[in-house]
Amino acid sequence: MPSSIVAVARLVKAARSLAKPGILTARFHRPSALPSASLPQQQQQQQARCISSKRRPIITLEEHFLSRAAIAEPNERNQHFKAMPGLFDRFVELGPLRLDDMDAGGVTMQVISHAPGDLSVDGCRACNDQLADAVRAHPGRFAGFAELPMHDPEAAAAELRRTCSGQDNMSFVGALVDSHTEAGLYYDGPEFDALWAEAVSLDVPIYIHPTWPSDQLHEAYKAPHLPEITTLSILAFGFGWHSDVAVHILRLYASGVFDRFPNLKIVIGHMGEMLPYMLQRVERVCTPWGKERSFREVWDNNLWLTTSGNWSLDPMACLLRNTKHDRIMYSVDYPFSRSPNGLKWLEQLEESGMVTEEELEGIRWKNAAKLLKLDLNLTDLTT
């Protein structure tokens, strides 16, 4: 096996270990009775909280799959995932394995998107057709974010329209795109106005998701005395790809994208990709850039954030201090993280007293349902 594949396989395994496995791993079934009185009181209370938490709706929206089209257009990144058979099995699957994980974590609906890495225009169409079939097969459990050919902005706009406008019997709720193409192209140029205009016309969000560093970034930041696996970790999920999304948001703002498209809706993950911690400084730095709208106005009106596998209360405390609470949405980052681990984190958030019951329900599902116009059937949860 090539050393680069081994290195990234180790990285994927390390990333998965960030969310501690094995928490609440039993699949949820609606109980026929209350917890047994023979159990210790603390255990009874824990079971009752778990049951209550699972019976309340949850929507997650940074949940990935690897399409047949991606496997048919092999690149090195696709091959990396094959080095971990357990992960790969969940990655390529859009059925029982995914639903079992959702049930174990109390997830009502999963908004599914594609894995990082470029696909051709035809590959994107095939990927979206495959996902649409899965959504039609599980309409109450799955929704879809489109995969777009971002190296071709006009084609990306056309595919967004095809997947989100009801054409071809498809009704996706937006798109999820990598933070840059494999060639290192970002989306702040005027050629991408066609895509932003289409997103505004359709009133759907674009989720900007981290991706592997481009060759340019890797060359700029690599340290010759460090092992390749360490360099990749620094430039990817350890730090770099999160800051890359933050820089991309600043580039979009500085390029006037949010002035030209004041109703554009952008989602970013992982507790805001480091921006909340730097928000006040960014506001001050942006002032001389001469934009019509302040960065704070854009932050409050054009950006939504997800938790996506970041199982810590510390960054949430920062978010709650400087971000409108109706812009915060829960996500798992499946299959790299697992739904039961997320459910445990939701319970910790509830027990912390950091949010009200209304705010918690917003984070769990209401904020996402409003943004994505999702109509959940809650009958099974309340009976």
mmCIF file with all atom_site columns, C-alpha atoms in Angstrom, residues 160-232:
data_model
loop_
_atom_site.group_PDB
_atom_site.id
_atom_site.type_symbol
_atom_site.label_atom_id
_atom_site.label_alt_id
_atom_site.label_comp_id
_atom_site.label_asym_id
_atom_site.label_entity_id
_atom_site.label_seq_id
_atom_site.pdbx_PDB_ins_code
_atom_site.Cartn_x
_atom_site.Cartn_y
_atom_site.Cartn_z
_atom_site.occupancy
_atom_site.B_iso_or_equiv
_atom_site.pdbx_formal_charge
_atom_site.auth_seq_id
_atom_site.auth_comp_id
_atom_site.auth_asym_id
_atom_site.auth_atom_id
_atom_site.pdbx_PDB_model_num
ATOM 1  C CA . LEU A 1 160 ? -27.926 23.600 -8.151  1.00 0.00 ? 160 LEU A CA 1
ATOM 2  C CA . ARG A 1 161 ? -31.013 24.577 -10.128 1.00 0.00 ? 161 ARG A CA 1
ATOM 3  C CA . ARG A 1 162 ? -31.584 21.006 -11.346 1.00 0.00 ? 162 ARG A CA 1
ATOM 4  C CA . THR A 1 163 ? -31.359 19.498 -7.866  1.00 0.00 ? 163 THR A CA 1
ATOM 5  C CA . CYS A 1 164 ? -33.177 22.148 -5.814  1.00 0.00 ? 164 CYS A CA 1
ATOM 6  C CA . SER A 1 165 ? -35.950 23.410 -8.092  1.00 0.00 ? 165 SER A CA 1
ATOM 7  C CA . GLY A 1 166 ? -38.005 20.242 -8.419  1.00 0.00 ? 166 GLY A CA 1
ATOM 8  C CA . GLN A 1 167 ? -36.575 19.248 -11.790 1.00 0.00 ? 167 GLN A CA 1
ATOM 9  C CA . ASP A 1 168 ? -36.000 15.537 -12.427 1.00 0.00 ? 168 ASP A CA 1
ATOM 10 C CA . ASN A 1 169 ? -38.172 14.752 -9.390  1.00 0.00 ? 169 ASN A CA 1
ATOM 11 C CA . MET A 1 170 ? -35.449 16.119 -7.082  1.00 0.00 ? 170 MET A CA 1
ATOM 12 C CA . SER A 1 171 ? -35.976 18.485 -4.155  1.00 0.00 ? 171 SER A CA 1
ATOM 13 C CA . PHE A 1 172 ? -32.632 18.951 -2.418  1.00 0.00 ? 172 PHE A CA 1
ATOM 14 C CA . VAL A 1 173 ? -32.427 21.616 0.279   1.00 0.00 ? 173 VAL A CA 1
ATOM 15 C CA . GLY A 1 174 ? -29.163 23.279 -0.793  1.00 0.00 ? 174 GLY A CA 1
ATOM 16 C CA . ALA A 1 175 ? -25.610 22.293 -1.598  1.00 0.00 ? 175 ALA A CA 1
ATOM 17 C CA . LEU A 1 176 ? -22.447 21.436 0.287   1.00 0.00 ? 176 LEU A CA 1
ATOM 18 C CA . VAL A 1 177 ? -19.175 22.380 -1.416  1.00 0.00 ? 177 VAL A CA 1
ATOM 19 C CA . ASP A 1 178 ? -15.498 22.022 -0.534  1.00 0.00 ? 178 ASP A CA 1
ATOM 20 C CA . SER A 1 179 ? -13.758 25.188 0.666   1.00 0.00 ? 179 SER A CA 1
ATOM 21 C CA . HIS A 1 180 ? -11.644 25.131 -2.501  1.00 0.00 ? 180 HIS A CA 1
ATOM 22 C CA . THR A 1 181 ? -11.167 22.900 -5.506  1.00 0.00 ? 181 THR A CA 1
ATOM 23 C CA . GLU A 1 182 ? -8.300  20.428 -5.643  1.00 0.00 ? 182 GLU A CA 1
ATOM 24 C CA . ALA A 1 183 ? -6.459  22.964 -7.826  1.00 0.00 ? 183 ALA A CA 1
ATOM 25 C CA . GLY A 1 184 ? -6.801  25.584 -5.066  1.00 0.00 ? 184 GLY A CA 1
ATOM 26 C CA . LEU A 1 185 ? -9.620  27.681 -6.573  1.00 0.00 ? 185 LEU A CA 1
ATOM 27 C CA . TYR A 1 186 ? -11.685 29.712 -4.101  1.00 0.00 ? 186 TYR A CA 1
ATOM 28 C CA . TYR A 1 187 ? -15.101 31.172 -4.855  1.00 0.00 ? 187 TYR A CA 1
ATOM 29 C CA . ASP A 1 188 ? -14.688 34.912 -4.284  1.00 0.00 ? 188 ASP A CA 1
ATOM 30 C CA . GLY A 1 189 ? -14.201 35.772 -7.972  1.00 0.00 ? 189 GLY A CA 1
ATOM 31 C CA . PRO A 1 190 ? -16.945 37.377 -10.099 1.00 0.00 ? 190 PRO A CA 1
ATOM 32 C CA . GLU A 1 191 ? -17.313 34.171 -12.127 1.00 0.00 ? 191 GLU A CA 1
ATOM 33 C CA . PHE A 1 192 ? -19.089 32.630 -9.128  1.00 0.00 ? 192 PHE A CA 1
ATOM 34 C CA . ASP A 1 193 ? -21.806 35.289 -9.054  1.00 0.00 ? 193 ASP A CA 1
ATOM 35 C CA . ALA A 1 194 ? -23.901 32.985 -11.246 1.00 0.00 ? 194 ALA A CA 1
ATOM 36 C CA . LEU A 1 195 ? -23.908 30.404 -8.447  1.00 0.00 ? 195 LEU A CA 1
ATOM 37 C CA . TRP A 1 196 ? -24.674 32.892 -5.671  1.00 0.00 ? 196 TRP A CA 1
ATOM 38 C CA . ALA A 1 197 ? -27.494 34.382 -7.758  1.00 0.00 ? 197 ALA A CA 1
ATOM 39 C CA . GLU A 1 198 ? -28.999 30.938 -8.305  1.00 0.00 ? 198 GLU A CA 1
ATOM 40 C CA . ALA A 1 199 ? -28.791 30.122 -4.581  1.00 0.00 ? 199 ALA A CA 1
ATOM 41 C CA . VAL A 1 200 ? -30.586 33.375 -3.732  1.00 0.00 ? 200 VAL A CA 1
ATOM 42 C CA . SER A 1 201 ? -33.210 32.776 -6.411  1.00 0.00 ? 201 SER A CA 1
ATOM 43 C CA . LEU A 1 202 ? -33.893 29.267 -5.099  1.00 0.00 ? 202 LEU A CA 1
ATOM 44 C CA . ASP A 1 203 ? -33.624 30.476 -1.467  1.00 0.00 ? 203 ASP A CA 1
ATOM 45 C CA . VAL A 1 204 ? -31.336 27.595 -0.483  1.00 0.00 ? 204 VAL A CA 1
ATOM 46 C CA . PRO A 1 205 ? -28.100 27.700 1.542   1.00 0.00 ? 205 PRO A CA 1
ATOM 47 C CA . ILE A 1 206 ? -24.597 26.792 0.402   1.00 0.00 ? 206 ILE A CA 1
ATOM 48 C CA . TYR A 1 207 ? -22.610 24.880 3.032   1.00 0.00 ? 207 TYR A CA 1
ATOM 49 C CA . ILE A 1 208 ? -18.849 25.551 2.729   1.00 0.00 ? 208 ILE A CA 1
ATOM 50 C CA . HIS A 1 209 ? -17.034 22.516 4.100   1.00 0.00 ? 209 HIS A CA 1
ATOM 51 C CA . PRO A 1 210 ? -13.325 21.950 4.827   1.00 0.00 ? 210 PRO A CA 1
ATOM 52 C CA . THR A 1 211 ? -11.264 19.862 2.452   1.00 0.00 ? 211 THR A CA 1
ATOM 53 C CA . TRP A 1 212 ? -7.738  18.507 2.158   1.00 0.00 ? 212 TRP A CA 1
ATOM 54 C CA . PRO A 1 213 ? -5.026  21.149 1.617   1.00 0.00 ? 213 PRO A CA 1
ATOM 55 C CA . SER A 1 214 ? -4.196  21.973 -1.974  1.00 0.00 ? 214 SER A CA 1
ATOM 56 C CA . ASP A 1 215 ? -0.695  21.284 -3.253  1.00 0.00 ? 215 ASP A CA 1
ATOM 57 C CA . GLN A 1 216 ? 0.081   24.995 -2.865  1.00 0.00 ? 216 GLN A CA 1
ATOM 58 C CA . LEU A 1 217 ? -0.936  25.023 0.797   1.00 0.00 ? 217 LEU A CA 1
ATOM 59 C CA . HIS A 1 218 ? 0.904   21.806 1.499   1.00 0.00 ? 218 HIS A CA 1
ATOM 60 C CA . GLU A 1 219 ? 4.087   23.144 -0.071  1.00 0.00 ? 219 GLU A CA 1
ATOM 61 C CA . ALA A 1 220 ? 3.830   26.453 1.813   1.00 0.00 ? 220 ALA A CA 1
ATOM 62 C CA . TYR A 1 221 ? 3.320   24.951 5.259   1.00 0.00 ? 221 TYR A CA 1
ATOM 63 C CA . LYS A 1 222 ? 5.150   21.643 5.248   1.00 0.00 ? 222 LYS A CA 1
ATOM 64 C CA . ALA A 1 223 ? 8.000   21.236 7.725   1.00 0.00 ? 223 ALA A CA 1
ATOM 65 C CA . PRO A 1 224 ? 10.812  19.029 6.382   1.00 0.00 ? 224 PRO A CA 1
ATOM 66 C CA . HIS A 1 225 ? 11.695  17.748 9.856   1.00 0.00 ? 225 HIS A CA 1
ATOM 67 C CA . LEU A 1 226 ? 8.138   16.508 10.561  1.00 0.00 ? 226 LEU A CA 1
ATOM 68 C CA . PRO A 1 227 ? 6.659   13.203 9.398   1.00 0.00 ? 227 PRO A CA 1
ATOM 69 C CA . GLU A 1 228 ? 4.166   13.529 6.544   1.00 0.00 ? 228 GLU A CA 1
ATOM 70 C CA . ILE A 1 229 ? 1.346   12.220 8.732   1.00 0.00 ? 229 ILE A CA 1
ATOM 71 C CA . THR A 1 230 ? 1.978   15.068 11.207  1.00 0.00 ? 230 THR A CA 1
ATOM 72 C CA . THR A 1 231 ? 2.058   17.676 8.460   1.00 0.00 ? 231 THR A CA 1
ATOM 73 C CA . LEU A 1 232 ? -1.226  16.431 7.021   1.00 0.00 ? 232 LEU A CA 1
#
